[in-house]
Coordinates of C-alpha atoms in Angstrom, one line a residue:
X1 CA 18.1 -49.5 -67.4
X2 CA 14.8 -50.6 -65.7
X3 CA 15.3 -47.9 -63.1
X4 CA 15.7 -45.2 -65.7
X5 CA 12.5 -46.3 -67.5
X6 CA 10.8 -46.5 -64.1
X7 CA 11.9 -43.0 -63.2
X8 CA 10.8 -41.6 -66.6
X9 CA 7.4 -43.2 -66.2
X10 CA 7.0 -41.8 -62.7
X11 CA 8.0 -38.3 -64.0
X12 CA 5.5 -38.6 -66.9
X13 CA 2.8 -39.7 -64.5
X14 CA 3.5 -36.8 -62.1
X15 CA 3.5 -34.4 -65.0
X16 CA 0.2 -35.8 -66.2
X17 CA -1.4 -35.4 -62.7
X18 CA -0.1 -31.8 -62.5
X19 CA -1.4 -30.9 -66.0
X20 CA -4.8 -32.4 -65.3
X21 CA -5.1 -30.4 -62.0
X22 CA -4.2 -27.2 -63.9
X23 CA -6.8 -28.0 -66.6
X24 CA -9.4 -28.8 -64.0
X25 CA -8.6 -25.5 -62.1
X26 CA -8.8 -23.5 -65.3
X27 CA -12.1 -25.1 -66.2
X28 CA -13.5 -24.3 -62.7
X29 CA -12.2 -20.7 -63.1
X30 CA -13.9 -20.3 -66.5
X31 CA -17.2 -21.7 -65.1
X32 CA -17.0 -19.2 -62.3
X33 CA -16.4 -16.3 -64.7
X34 CA -19.4 -17.3 -66.8
X35 CA -21.6 -17.5 -63.8
X36 CA -20.5 -14.0 -62.7
X37 CA -21.1 -12.6 -66.3
X38 CA -24.6 -14.1 -66.3
X39 CA -26.0 -10.9 -64.7
X40 CA -29.5 -12.4 -64.7
X41 CA -30.4 -11.4 -68.2
X42 CA -29.5 -14.4 -70.3
X43 CA -30.2 -18.1 -69.7
X44 CA -27.2 -20.0 -71.0
X45 CA -23.5 -19.5 -70.9
X46 CA -23.3 -19.5 -74.7
X47 CA -25.9 -16.7 -74.7
X48 CA -23.6 -14.6 -72.5
X49 CA -20.8 -14.7 -75.0
X50 CA -23.1 -14.1 -78.0
X51 CA -24.9 -11.3 -76.1
X52 CA -21.6 -9.5 -75.6
X53 CA -20.8 -9.5 -79.4
X54 CA -24.4 -9.4 -80.8
X55 CA -26.7 -8.0 -78.2
X56 CA -30.2 -9.5 -78.4
X57 CA -33.2 -7.3 -79.0
X58 CA -36.6 -9.1 -78.7
X59 CA -38.9 -7.1 -81.0
X60 CA -41.8 -9.6 -80.7
X61 CA -42.0 -10.2 -77.0
X62 CA -42.1 -7.5 -74.3
X63 CA -40.2 -7.4 -71.0
X64 CA -37.7 -10.1 -71.8
X65 CA -34.4 -10.1 -69.8
X66 CA -32.6 -9.0 -73.0
X67 CA -35.0 -6.1 -73.6
X68 CA -34.6 -4.9 -70.0
X69 CA -30.9 -5.1 -70.3
X70 CA -31.0 -3.1 -73.6
X71 CA -33.2 -0.6 -71.9
X72 CA -30.6 -0.1 -69.2
X73 CA -27.9 0.3 -71.7
X74 CA -29.6 2.7 -74.1
X75 CA -32.1 4.6 -72.0
X76 CA -29.8 4.8 -69.0
X77 CA -32.4 5.4 -66.3
X78 CA -33.3 3.1 -63.4
X79 CA -35.7 0.3 -64.4
X80 CA -38.5 1.3 -62.0
X81 CA -41.8 -0.5 -61.5
X82 CA -43.7 1.9 -63.8
X83 CA -41.6 0.8 -66.8
X84 CA -43.2 -2.1 -68.6
X85 CA -44.1 -3.5 -72.0
X86 CA -40.5 -2.9 -73.2
X87 CA -40.1 -3.7 -76.8
X88 CA -36.9 -3.0 -78.7
X89 CA -35.4 -3.6 -82.1
X90 CA -31.9 -3.1 -83.6
X91 CA -30.9 -2.7 -87.2
X92 CA -27.1 -2.5 -87.0
X93 CA -26.0 -4.1 -90.2
X94 CA -24.2 -2.0 -92.6
X95 CA -22.6 1.4 -92.1
X96 CA -25.5 2.9 -90.2
X97 CA -27.5 1.7 -87.3
X98 CA -30.8 2.4 -85.6
X99 CA -32.5 1.3 -82.4
X100 CA -36.1 1.5 -81.5
X101 CA -37.7 1.2 -78.0
X102 CA -41.4 1.5 -77.0
X103 CA -42.5 1.1 -73.4
X104 CA -44.9 2.4 -70.9
X105 CA -43.8 4.7 -68.1
X106 CA -45.1 7.4 -65.9
X107 CA -44.5 11.2 -66.6
X108 CA -41.8 11.4 -64.0
X109 CA -39.8 8.7 -65.6
X110 CA -40.4 10.3 -69.0
X111 CA -38.9 13.5 -67.7
X112 CA -35.9 11.6 -66.3
X113 CA -35.2 10.2 -69.8
X114 CA -35.5 13.7 -71.3
X115 CA -33.1 15.1 -68.7
X116 CA -30.7 12.2 -68.9
X117 CA -30.2 12.5 -72.7
X118 CA -30.4 16.4 -72.7
X119 CA -33.3 16.1 -75.1
X120 CA -35.0 19.4 -76.2
X121 CA -38.4 20.0 -77.6
X122 CA -37.9 20.0 -81.3
X123 CA -40.3 22.4 -83.1
X124 CA -38.1 23.0 -86.1
X125 CA -37.3 19.5 -87.5
X126 CA -40.5 18.0 -88.7
X127 CA -38.8 14.9 -90.1
X128 CA -39.4 12.0 -87.7
X129 CA -37.1 9.7 -89.7
X130 CA -40.1 7.4 -90.4
X131 CA -38.3 6.3 -93.6
X132 CA -35.6 4.4 -91.7
X133 CA -37.9 3.1 -88.9
X134 CA -39.3 -0.3 -89.1
X135 CA -43.0 -1.3 -88.8
X136 CA -44.1 -3.1 -85.7
X137 CA -47.5 -3.2 -83.9
X138 CA -45.9 -1.6 -80.9
X139 CA -44.4 1.3 -83.0
X140 CA -47.4 3.4 -83.9
X141 CA -46.2 5.9 -86.5
X142 CA -49.6 7.5 -86.8
X143 CA -49.7 8.2 -83.1
X144 CA -46.1 9.3 -83.0
X145 CA -46.5 12.0 -85.6
X146 CA -49.2 13.6 -83.4
X147 CA -46.8 13.8 -80.4
X148 CA -44.2 16.4 -79.5
X149 CA -40.7 15.2 -80.4
X150 CA -37.7 15.7 -78.2
X151 CA -34.4 15.4 -79.9
X152 CA -30.6 15.6 -79.5
X153 CA -27.9 15.4 -82.2
X154 CA -24.1 15.7 -82.2
X155 CA -24.3 17.4 -85.6
X156 CA -25.1 15.3 -88.7
X157 CA -24.0 11.9 -87.6
X158 CA -25.8 10.7 -84.5
X159 CA -29.5 11.4 -83.4
X160 CA -31.8 10.6 -80.6
X161 CA -35.6 11.2 -80.9
X162 CA -38.1 10.7 -78.1
X163 CA -41.9 11.0 -78.0
X164 CA -44.2 10.6 -75.0
X165 CA -47.9 10.1 -75.0
X166 CA -49.1 11.3 -71.6
X167 CA -52.7 10.0 -72.1
X168 CA -51.5 6.4 -72.6
X169 CA -48.2 6.8 -70.7
X170 CA -46.5 5.4 -73.8
X171 CA -42.9 6.3 -74.7
X172 CA -41.1 5.9 -78.0
X173 CA -37.3 6.2 -78.3
X174 CA -35.4 6.2 -81.6
X175 CA -31.6 6.2 -81.6
X176 CA -29.8 6.3 -85.0
X177 CA -26.7 7.3 -86.9
X178 CA -26.0 8.2 -90.5

């Protein structure tokens, strides 16, 4: 009887060791995956997971890692050295959403953005959608209404507006759906 108990205890101990090694290996694997996901635009592993579900838009501080990442995702042009002072904001609660970006860039980069998004000079639509835009010091509606608007739409559901101030090399990008 003692041998049976001893054998059972040895088996339980071996099973325990194997389980702990599997847990440890899995933990190491998850840590490695999180480090790979980090992508240099968030600071903590928790932020990585949150950022995948609720992307961060820093409307009060320019050029954060999150704003640069959002720029890459939305504007879809290379983040060259002329692009700076990137501010962005998202309002994506409810059935519609809108995204605002303001940044400095040179005229060549501005043209790349226009080309990338197939934006066309919009001389017909005089509505700049100011009613659904938000007020920030970096979003100068008075200045924007003086600028030429470039736009694209898929009909009556999704819109992209873009303005560029050549004198100040200031760009404004507004992406929204209805």
